[in-house]
Amino acid sequence: MHESCGVFGIYCPGEDVARLTFFALYALQHRGQESAGIATADGKHIQLYADMGLVSQVFDEVSLGQLTGHIALGHNRYSTTGSSRRINVQPLLVGENNDCLALAHNGNIVNSGLLARDLAEQGYNFHTTTDSEVIGNLILSSPAKDTVEKIRYAMHRLQGAYSIALITKEALYAFRDPWGVRPLCLGKMNGGWLVASETCALDHIGAVLVREIEPGEIVRIDENGVESFREPTQRRALCIFEFIYFARPDSIINGKLLYPTRLAMGAGLAIEQPVDVDLAMGIPDTATAAGLGYAQKANKPFIEGLMKNRYVGRTFFAPDQRLRDLGAKLKYNPMPQILKGKRLAVVDDSIVRGTTTPKVVNLLRRAGAKEIHMRICAPPIKYPCFFGVDMATRAELIAAHSSVEQICDFIGADSLGYLSLQGLIQAVSLPKNVFCTACFTGDYPMPVQLEMDKLALENSSARLDRAQEL
Ligand code: SF4
């Protein structure tokens, strides 16, 4: 399961904003590893450098040195809408001359197909296959003169998840959908202002968190400082998977540091799904804190039985089927000296399709573990996500058509236990109505019927294609 993107923006005269953006993107690398890009503005021009690959692969001294100005925008991409190709890298530049802007988007627009058709009829051209270009063109298509009004015009038409940072030649803007699905925060440093998907990006460059950008809020940052404009909000729907998996444990969302909430998820699991074991562990890195929480609550020793090879990015797997087949083995190294003959409680953040967990169970088994009891920090995922998380179709989600016992058999574990929705909400200790929990419940915060119909159509035509090939 992959998050869609990380975004960052900075307005800070006198600072090397491109280099600060580079380090902020490094901190947000976990949110997207397919492409990275930075755009800068100096009051007269916008410059852009973006390419496929990790932040460290895309930029060097030469490319960073060319990005001058006092305003910068950065983006790490994982594709959810639009394929992983060079034309789809961000920040995305739209418009020309005085009407030019660059935008960086995290999320997914549910009604992008309809909007793209309307815009194409008005004569707007599309050069990418992303919903982010629909947003850019929608902003440009507004009859308003002022950029805030143009953004407002687009927000009234967009359905879906969007946390966006945008630059013009003169200013930095940030805005968030009225549901607040994806996080976005505001920070400051040395007389300048920043926006970022996660607070960890601020920490690494010595900025301080000021506050979250609220659902439905537009922020403009220019030579006059920060100005905020509010649009009517909808039912709040912050993605609960930001707490479980996507965001870094040292980030703060809705006033909560995520590390203790992950400890609490593990503790909740130990209460709800107890099991007699010798050792407890978490699958690194995202479930490490939850594994520790489980161990502490169950009063069992905590171990790091699997070491993660942290420097193998997704992009290295992509071109080589043989390496892709090695999968879990390339990513994790078990330590038989610690695991041999032991009964393990193994905490993980989720089971989506059920393709990765059997490989991890197998690795632990081959390293000599005597019993493997999988414990999952969330309820079973039964419904797909339409808001920027690359999960699967409903048919591919193992929990949509299998019982817990069947999933346990499939993954080859000795037992399997999930944290209940109530237990999860208790662990994050915020009211339930703050969150989107649709992938567990099917209760989507906005209409997604069109998108579901489209998916069903794509699936049936893919099946038809396969049948014809046979
Ligand atoms: S459906 Fe699930 S993954 Fe998607 S936004 Fe809602 S909680 Fe997050």
PDB file of N, CA and C and ligand atoms in Angstrom, residues 1 161 181-182 237-242 246 381 383-389 391 435-440 444-445, ligand 1:
ATOM      1  N   MET A   1       0.850  -1.177   0.000  1.00  0.00           N
ATOM      2  CA  MET A   1       0.000   0.000   0.000  1.00  0.00           C
ATOM      3  C   MET A   1       0.891   1.234   0.000  1.00  0.00           C
ATOM      4  N   ALA A 161      -9.713  14.329  -2.539  1.00  0.00           N
ATOM      5  CA  ALA A 161      -8.681  14.682  -1.565  1.00  0.00           C
ATOM      6  C   ALA A 161      -7.608  15.515  -2.235  1.00  0.00           C
ATOM      7  N   VAL A 181      -8.631  15.409   4.073  1.00  0.00           N
ATOM      8  CA  VAL A 181      -8.242  13.989   3.991  1.00  0.00           C
ATOM      9  C   VAL A 181      -6.740  13.810   4.210  1.00  0.00           C
ATOM     10  N   ARG A 182      -5.942  14.621   3.509  1.00  0.00           N
ATOM     11  CA  ARG A 182      -4.473  14.505   3.631  1.00  0.00           C
ATOM     12  C   ARG A 182      -3.943  15.651   4.500  1.00  0.00           C
ATOM     13  N   ALA A 237     -12.648  14.282   7.482  1.00  0.00           N
ATOM     14  CA  ALA A 237     -12.326  12.918   7.045  1.00  0.00           C
ATOM     15  C   ALA A 237     -10.815  12.759   6.871  1.00  0.00           C
ATOM     16  N   LEU A 238     -10.078  13.020   7.935  1.00  0.00           N
ATOM     17  CA  LEU A 238      -8.631  12.812   7.898  1.00  0.00           C
ATOM     18  C   LEU A 238      -8.359  11.305   7.780  1.00  0.00           C
ATOM     19  N   CYS A 239      -7.517  10.941   6.836  1.00  0.00           N
ATOM     20  CA  CYS A 239      -7.234   9.525   6.585  1.00  0.00           C
ATOM     21  C   CYS A 239      -6.589   8.890   7.818  1.00  0.00           C
ATOM     22  N   ILE A 240      -7.240   7.890   8.372  1.00  0.00           N
ATOM     23  CA  ILE A 240      -6.711   7.290   9.610  1.00  0.00           C
ATOM     24  C   ILE A 240      -5.425   6.507   9.341  1.00  0.00           C
ATOM     25  N   PHE A 241      -5.183   6.156   8.079  1.00  0.00           N
ATOM     26  CA  PHE A 241      -3.944   5.441   7.754  1.00  0.00           C
ATOM     27  C   PHE A 241      -2.706   6.337   7.872  1.00  0.00           C
ATOM     28  N   GLU A 242      -2.913   7.661   7.915  1.00  0.00           N
ATOM     29  CA  GLU A 242      -1.772   8.529   8.199  1.00  0.00           C
ATOM     30  C   GLU A 242      -1.225   8.178   9.587  1.00  0.00           C
ATOM     31  N   PHE A 246       1.212   5.758   7.019  1.00  0.00           N
ATOM     32  CA  PHE A 246       1.834   6.632   6.020  1.00  0.00           C
ATOM     33  C   PHE A 246       2.812   7.622   6.619  1.00  0.00           C
ATOM     34  N   ILE A 381      -9.138  -4.601   5.943  1.00  0.00           N
ATOM     35  CA  ILE A 381      -9.433  -3.642   4.862  1.00  0.00           C
ATOM     36  C   ILE A 381     -10.352  -4.331   3.852  1.00  0.00           C
ATOM     37  N   TYR A 383     -12.662  -2.379   1.739  1.00  0.00           N
ATOM     38  CA  TYR A 383     -13.120  -1.467   0.679  1.00  0.00           C
ATOM     39  C   TYR A 383     -11.935  -0.687   0.130  1.00  0.00           C
ATOM     40  N   PRO A 384     -11.938  -0.397  -1.177  1.00  0.00           N
ATOM     41  CA  PRO A 384     -10.793   0.330  -1.751  1.00  0.00           C
ATOM     42  C   PRO A 384     -10.809   1.813  -1.363  1.00  0.00           C
ATOM     43  N   CYS A 385      -9.644   2.451  -1.544  1.00  0.00           N
ATOM     44  CA  CYS A 385      -9.524   3.880  -1.259  1.00  0.00           C
ATOM     45  C   CYS A 385      -9.601   4.659  -2.572  1.00  0.00           C
ATOM     46  N   PHE A 386     -10.326   5.772  -2.558  1.00  0.00           N
ATOM     47  CA  PHE A 386     -10.409   6.634  -3.751  1.00  0.00           C
ATOM     48  C   PHE A 386      -9.750   7.988  -3.504  1.00  0.00           C
ATOM     49  N   PHE A 387      -9.034   8.097  -2.380  1.00  0.00           N
ATOM     50  CA  PHE A 387      -8.548   9.414  -1.960  1.00  0.00           C
ATOM     51  C   PHE A 387      -7.031   9.511  -1.909  1.00  0.00           C
ATOM     52  N   GLY A 388      -6.366   8.821  -2.819  1.00  0.00           N
ATOM     53  CA  GLY A 388      -4.927   9.036  -2.930  1.00  0.00           C
ATOM     54  C   GLY A 388      -4.076   7.919  -2.373  1.00  0.00           C
ATOM     55  N   VAL A 389      -4.673   6.778  -2.069  1.00  0.00           N
ATOM     56  CA  VAL A 389      -3.874   5.642  -1.594  1.00  0.00           C
ATOM     57  C   VAL A 389      -4.000   4.509  -2.597  1.00  0.00           C
ATOM     58  N   MET A 391      -4.221   1.194  -3.217  1.00  0.00           N
ATOM     59  CA  MET A 391      -4.483  -0.003  -2.426  1.00  0.00           C
ATOM     60  C   MET A 391      -4.718  -1.178  -3.337  1.00  0.00           C
ATOM     61  N   PHE A 435     -12.199  11.337  11.428  1.00  0.00           N
ATOM     62  CA  PHE A 435     -11.470  10.477  10.504  1.00  0.00           C
ATOM     63  C   PHE A 435     -12.297   9.944   9.344  1.00  0.00           C
ATOM     64  N   CYS A 436     -11.572   9.625   8.248  1.00  0.00           N
ATOM     65  CA  CYS A 436     -12.094   8.720   7.228  1.00  0.00           C
ATOM     66  C   CYS A 436     -11.656   7.322   7.643  1.00  0.00           C
ATOM     67  N   THR A 437     -12.609   6.405   7.708  1.00  0.00           N
ATOM     68  CA  THR A 437     -12.289   5.001   8.007  1.00  0.00           C
ATOM     69  C   THR A 437     -12.934   4.110   6.945  1.00  0.00           C
ATOM     70  N   ALA A 438     -13.130   4.701   5.747  1.00  0.00           N
ATOM     71  CA  ALA A 438     -13.947   4.034   4.722  1.00  0.00           C
ATOM     72  C   ALA A 438     -13.382   2.688   4.270  1.00  0.00           C
ATOM     73  N   CYS A 439     -12.072   2.510   4.300  1.00  0.00           N
ATOM     74  CA  CYS A 439     -11.552   1.219   3.813  1.00  0.00           C
ATOM     75  C   CYS A 439     -11.890   0.075   4.763  1.00  0.00           C
ATOM     76  N   PHE A 440     -12.285   0.402   5.993  1.00  0.00           N
ATOM     77  CA  PHE A 440     -12.757  -0.644   6.910  1.00  0.00           C
ATOM     78  C   PHE A 440     -14.276  -0.785   6.856  1.00  0.00           C
ATOM     79  N   TYR A 444     -17.925   6.064   2.864  1.00  0.00           N
ATOM     80  CA  TYR A 444     -17.057   7.085   2.263  1.00  0.00           C
ATOM     81  C   TYR A 444     -17.555   8.480   2.633  1.00  0.00           C
ATOM     82  N   PRO A 445     -16.634   9.415   2.880  1.00  0.00           N
ATOM     83  CA  PRO A 445     -17.060  10.755   3.300  1.00  0.00           C
ATOM     84  C   PRO A 445     -17.662  11.588   2.173  1.00  0.00           C
TER      85      PRO A 445
HETATM   86  S1  SF4 B   1     -10.384   5.003   2.470  1.00  0.00           S
HETATM   87 FE1  SF4 B   1      -8.838   4.347   3.988  1.00  0.00          FE
HETATM   88  S2  SF4 B   1      -6.845   4.812   3.068  1.00  0.00           S
HETATM   89 FE2  SF4 B   1      -8.404   5.962   1.900  1.00  0.00          FE
HETATM   90  S3  SF4 B   1      -8.516   7.981   2.880  1.00  0.00           S
HETATM   91 FE3  SF4 B   1     -10.059   6.723   3.868  1.00  0.00          FE
HETATM   92  S4  SF4 B   1      -9.017   5.798   5.642  1.00  0.00           S
HETATM   93 FE4  SF4 B   1      -7.434   6.592   4.263  1.00  0.00          FE
END
